XYZ file of C-alpha atoms in Angstrom:
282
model
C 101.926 185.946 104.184
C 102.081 182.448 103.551
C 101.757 181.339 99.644
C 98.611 179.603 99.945
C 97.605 182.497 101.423
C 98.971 184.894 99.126
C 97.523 182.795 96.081
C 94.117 182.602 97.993
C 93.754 186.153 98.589
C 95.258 186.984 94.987
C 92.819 185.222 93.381
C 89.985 186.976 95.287
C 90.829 190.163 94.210
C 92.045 189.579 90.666
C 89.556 186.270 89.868
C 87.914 187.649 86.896
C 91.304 188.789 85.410
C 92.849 185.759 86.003
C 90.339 183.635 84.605
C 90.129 185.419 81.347
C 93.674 185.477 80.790
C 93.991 181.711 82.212
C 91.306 180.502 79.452
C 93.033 182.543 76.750
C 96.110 180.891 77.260
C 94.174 177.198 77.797
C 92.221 178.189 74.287
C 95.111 179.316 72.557
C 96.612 176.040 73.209
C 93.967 173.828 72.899
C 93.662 175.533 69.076
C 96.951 174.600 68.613
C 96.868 170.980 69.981
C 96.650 168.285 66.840
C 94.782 166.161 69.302
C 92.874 166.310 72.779
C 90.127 169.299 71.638
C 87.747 170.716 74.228
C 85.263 173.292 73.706
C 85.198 176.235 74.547
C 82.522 175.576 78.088
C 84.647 172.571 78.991
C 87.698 174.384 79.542
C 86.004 177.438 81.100
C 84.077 174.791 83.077
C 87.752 172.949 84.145
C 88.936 176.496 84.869
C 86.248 177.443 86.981
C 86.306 174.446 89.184
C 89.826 174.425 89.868
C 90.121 178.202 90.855
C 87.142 177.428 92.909
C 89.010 174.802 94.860
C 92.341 176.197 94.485
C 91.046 179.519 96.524
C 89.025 177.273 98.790
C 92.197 175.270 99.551
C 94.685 177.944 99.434
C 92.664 180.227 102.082
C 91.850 177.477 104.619
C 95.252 175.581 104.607
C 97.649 175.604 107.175
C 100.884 174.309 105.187
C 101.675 174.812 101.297
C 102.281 171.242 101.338
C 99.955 170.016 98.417
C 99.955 166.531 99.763
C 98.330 167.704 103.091
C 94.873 166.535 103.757
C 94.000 170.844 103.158
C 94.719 170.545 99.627
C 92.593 166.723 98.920
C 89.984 168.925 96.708
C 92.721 170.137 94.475
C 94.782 167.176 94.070
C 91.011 164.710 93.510
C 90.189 167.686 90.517
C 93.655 167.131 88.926
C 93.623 163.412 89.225
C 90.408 163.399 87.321
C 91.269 165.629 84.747
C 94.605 163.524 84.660
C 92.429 160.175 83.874
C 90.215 162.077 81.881
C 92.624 163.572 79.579
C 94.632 160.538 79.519
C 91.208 158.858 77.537
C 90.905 161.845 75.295
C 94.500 161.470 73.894
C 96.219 164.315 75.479
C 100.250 164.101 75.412
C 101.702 164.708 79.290
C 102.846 167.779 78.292
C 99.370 169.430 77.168
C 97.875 167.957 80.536
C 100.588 169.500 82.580
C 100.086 173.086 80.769
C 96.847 173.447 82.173
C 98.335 174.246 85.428
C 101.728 176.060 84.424
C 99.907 178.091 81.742
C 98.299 179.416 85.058
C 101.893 180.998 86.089
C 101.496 184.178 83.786
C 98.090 185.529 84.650
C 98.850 184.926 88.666
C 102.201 186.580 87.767
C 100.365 189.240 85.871
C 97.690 189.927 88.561
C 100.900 190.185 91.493
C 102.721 192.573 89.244
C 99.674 194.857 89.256
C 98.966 194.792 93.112
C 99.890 198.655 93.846
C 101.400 199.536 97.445
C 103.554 196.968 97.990
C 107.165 196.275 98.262
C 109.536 194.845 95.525
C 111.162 192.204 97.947
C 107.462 191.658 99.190
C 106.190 191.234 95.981
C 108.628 188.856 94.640
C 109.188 186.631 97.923
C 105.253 185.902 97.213
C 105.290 185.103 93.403
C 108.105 182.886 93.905
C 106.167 180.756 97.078
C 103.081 180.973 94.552
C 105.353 179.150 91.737
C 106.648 176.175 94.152
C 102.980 175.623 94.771
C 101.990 175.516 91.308
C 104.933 173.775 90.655
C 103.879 171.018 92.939
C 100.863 170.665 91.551
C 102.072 170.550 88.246
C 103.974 168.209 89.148
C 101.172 165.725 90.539
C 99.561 166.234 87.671
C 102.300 164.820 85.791
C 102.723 161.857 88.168
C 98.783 161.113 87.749
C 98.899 161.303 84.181
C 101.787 158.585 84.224
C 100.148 156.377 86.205
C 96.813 156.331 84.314
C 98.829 156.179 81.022
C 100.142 153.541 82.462
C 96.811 151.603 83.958
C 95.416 152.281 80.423
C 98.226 150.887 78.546
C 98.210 147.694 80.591
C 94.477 147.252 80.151
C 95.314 147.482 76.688
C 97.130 144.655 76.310
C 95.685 142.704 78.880
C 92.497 143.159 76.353
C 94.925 141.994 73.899
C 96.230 139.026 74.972
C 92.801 137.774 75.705
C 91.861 138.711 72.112
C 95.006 137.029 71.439
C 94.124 133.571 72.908
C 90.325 132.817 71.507
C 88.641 129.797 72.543
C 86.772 128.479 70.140
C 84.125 125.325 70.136
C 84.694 123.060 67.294
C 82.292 120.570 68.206
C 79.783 119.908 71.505
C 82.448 118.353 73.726
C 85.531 119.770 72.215
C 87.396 123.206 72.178
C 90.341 124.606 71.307
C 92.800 127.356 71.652
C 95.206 128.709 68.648
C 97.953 130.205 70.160
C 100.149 133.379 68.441
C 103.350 134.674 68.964
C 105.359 133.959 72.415
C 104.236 132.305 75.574
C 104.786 133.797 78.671
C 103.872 133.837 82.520
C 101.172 136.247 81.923
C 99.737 134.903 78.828
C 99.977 131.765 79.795
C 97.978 132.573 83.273
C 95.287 134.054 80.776
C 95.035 130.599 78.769
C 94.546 128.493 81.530
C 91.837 130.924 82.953
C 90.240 131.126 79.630
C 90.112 127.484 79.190
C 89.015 126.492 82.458
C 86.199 128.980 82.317
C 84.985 127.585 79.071
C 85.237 123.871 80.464
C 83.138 124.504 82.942
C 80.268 126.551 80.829
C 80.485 123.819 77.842
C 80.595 120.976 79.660
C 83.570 119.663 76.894
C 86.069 116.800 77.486
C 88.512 118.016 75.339
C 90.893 120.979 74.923
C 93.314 121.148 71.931
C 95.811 123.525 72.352
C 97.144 124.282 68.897
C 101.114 126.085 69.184
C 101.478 126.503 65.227
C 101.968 130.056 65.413
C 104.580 129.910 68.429
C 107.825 130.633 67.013
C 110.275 129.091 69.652
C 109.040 126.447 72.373
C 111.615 126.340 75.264
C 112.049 124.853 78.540
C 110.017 128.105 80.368
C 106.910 127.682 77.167
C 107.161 124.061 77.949
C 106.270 124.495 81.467
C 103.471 126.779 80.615
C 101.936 124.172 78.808
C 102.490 121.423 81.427
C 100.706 123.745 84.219
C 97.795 124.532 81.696
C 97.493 120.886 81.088
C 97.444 119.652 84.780
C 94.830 122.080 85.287
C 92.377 120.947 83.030
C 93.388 117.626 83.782
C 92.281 118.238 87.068
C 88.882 119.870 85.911
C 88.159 116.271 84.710
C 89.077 117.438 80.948
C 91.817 116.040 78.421
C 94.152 117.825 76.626
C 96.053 117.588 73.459
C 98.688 119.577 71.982
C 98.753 120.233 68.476
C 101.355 121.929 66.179
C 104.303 120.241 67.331
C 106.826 120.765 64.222
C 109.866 119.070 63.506
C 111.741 121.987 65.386
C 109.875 122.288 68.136
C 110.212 118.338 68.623
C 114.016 118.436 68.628
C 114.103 121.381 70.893
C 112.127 119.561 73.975
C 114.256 116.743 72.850
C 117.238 118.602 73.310
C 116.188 120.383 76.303
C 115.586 117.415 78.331
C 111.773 118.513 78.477
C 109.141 115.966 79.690
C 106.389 115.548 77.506
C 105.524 112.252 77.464
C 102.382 112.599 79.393
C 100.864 114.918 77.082
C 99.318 113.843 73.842
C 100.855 115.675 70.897
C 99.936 115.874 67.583
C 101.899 117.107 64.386
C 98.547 119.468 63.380
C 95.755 120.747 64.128
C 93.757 118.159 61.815
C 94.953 114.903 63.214
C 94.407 116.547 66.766
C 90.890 117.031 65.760
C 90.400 113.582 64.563
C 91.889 112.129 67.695
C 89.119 114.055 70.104
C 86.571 112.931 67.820
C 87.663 109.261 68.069
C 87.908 110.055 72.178
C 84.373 110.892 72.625
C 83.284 108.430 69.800
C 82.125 110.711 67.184
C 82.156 110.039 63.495
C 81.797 113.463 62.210
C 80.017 113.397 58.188
């Protein structure tokens, strides 16, 4: 008997066992987890559905192989409770129990089967435990990857957060910027600054470095990109924050600047847009 058929037909006979010993195990855990609680009907609920497909899988399949198109049901219900677990703030490890936790009651169930060989009985529970092996393992890979989907939303939400654009005046924005400049980052500037040129209408976009620590020749191109872009949205754009430091080191790496108009703070930056569009603020 193959083990998806073995698992299939074990489950039919023993299901209600299983399932009461399964959701023991899931409850005694979940008790014990710091973090991630369910109640009581959502686990029995998770349970339920997965033995449900499990069986359904296990007895139509043609191949143990859980990344056949057979097992698609199964794999879809553990990807979901991967992503789903992954928001609720479940470590890897207490996501991946919910399958292996299922080892002992299957094991359990087997061992109680009367009328059947030793070698019988053992070649089966140890094709049952490569298949729930395999799907623990998926689990784990699915869990990974939407940890890792999250994370990067995360700080993509960050970084925007990061870079506000602010309006100081009709016509005139600007942009503090934080902590280092990179590709990304940077990419999220010049989109954030070319969407707000275009819904204000401004002239003027003051890009204010005070709070980068180090300005090399890779942050120096950043900043020339951003400001050919807006240049070429029919906006000007000044640079302000350039420290004594920061001026020797694009002196000293040979970087071009000379087409952009700096300014020493954020102040006289602000004066000089005002003077540009010919306002005489109060």
């Amino acid at each position: 008997m193959a083990a998806q058929e073995t698992i299939g037909a074990l489950i039919a006979r023993h299901r209600e066992r299983i399932q009461a010993q399964w959701l023991r195990e899931l409850t005694a855990q979940k008790t014990a987890s710091p973090k991630g609680r369910l109640a009581s009907q959502d686990i029995n609920g998770q349970a339920t559905e997965f033995l449900d497909e499990l069986t359904s899988a296990a007895t139509s399949a043609t191949s143990n192989d859980v990344s056949k198109a057979e097992w698609s049901g199964v794999r879809g219900f553990l990807e979901q409770l991967s992503r789903d677990r992954v928001q609720a703030g479940f470590t890897s490890e207490e996501t991946a129990t919910f399958i292996f936790s299922l080892k002992r009651p299957v094991y359990d169930a087997a061992m109680s089967d009367s009328g059947r060989s030793s070698q019988s009985t053992v070649s089966d529970l140890w094709a049952i435990t490569e298949l729930l092996d395999q799907l623990g393992l998926h689990t784990v890979k699915t869990y990974q990857r939407s940890r890792e989907e999250l994370i990067n939303r995360q700080q993509e939400d960050m970084m925007e957060m990061s870079t506000p654009v602010i309006k100081l005046w009709d016509g005139i924005l600007a942009i503090p910027l934080i902590g280092t400049l990179d590709s990304a980052r940077t990419q999220i500037v010049m989109e954030s600054l070319l969407r707000r040129i275009v819904e204000t209408e401004s002239q003027i976009a003051i890009i204010d470095i005070t709070g980068v620590p180090t300005v090399d020749t890779l942050v120096a191109q950043h900043l020339i990109k951003t400001v050919t872009a807006l240049r070429l949205m029919g906006a000007e754009c000044i640079v302000s924050g350039v420290r004594p430091q920061i001026a020797q080191t694009i002196v000293h790496l040979g970087v071009d600047l000379q087409n952009i108009t700096t300014k020493a703070n954020l102040a006289d930056a602000l004066a000089l847009a005002f003077k540009r569009i010919g306002i005489s603020p109060a």
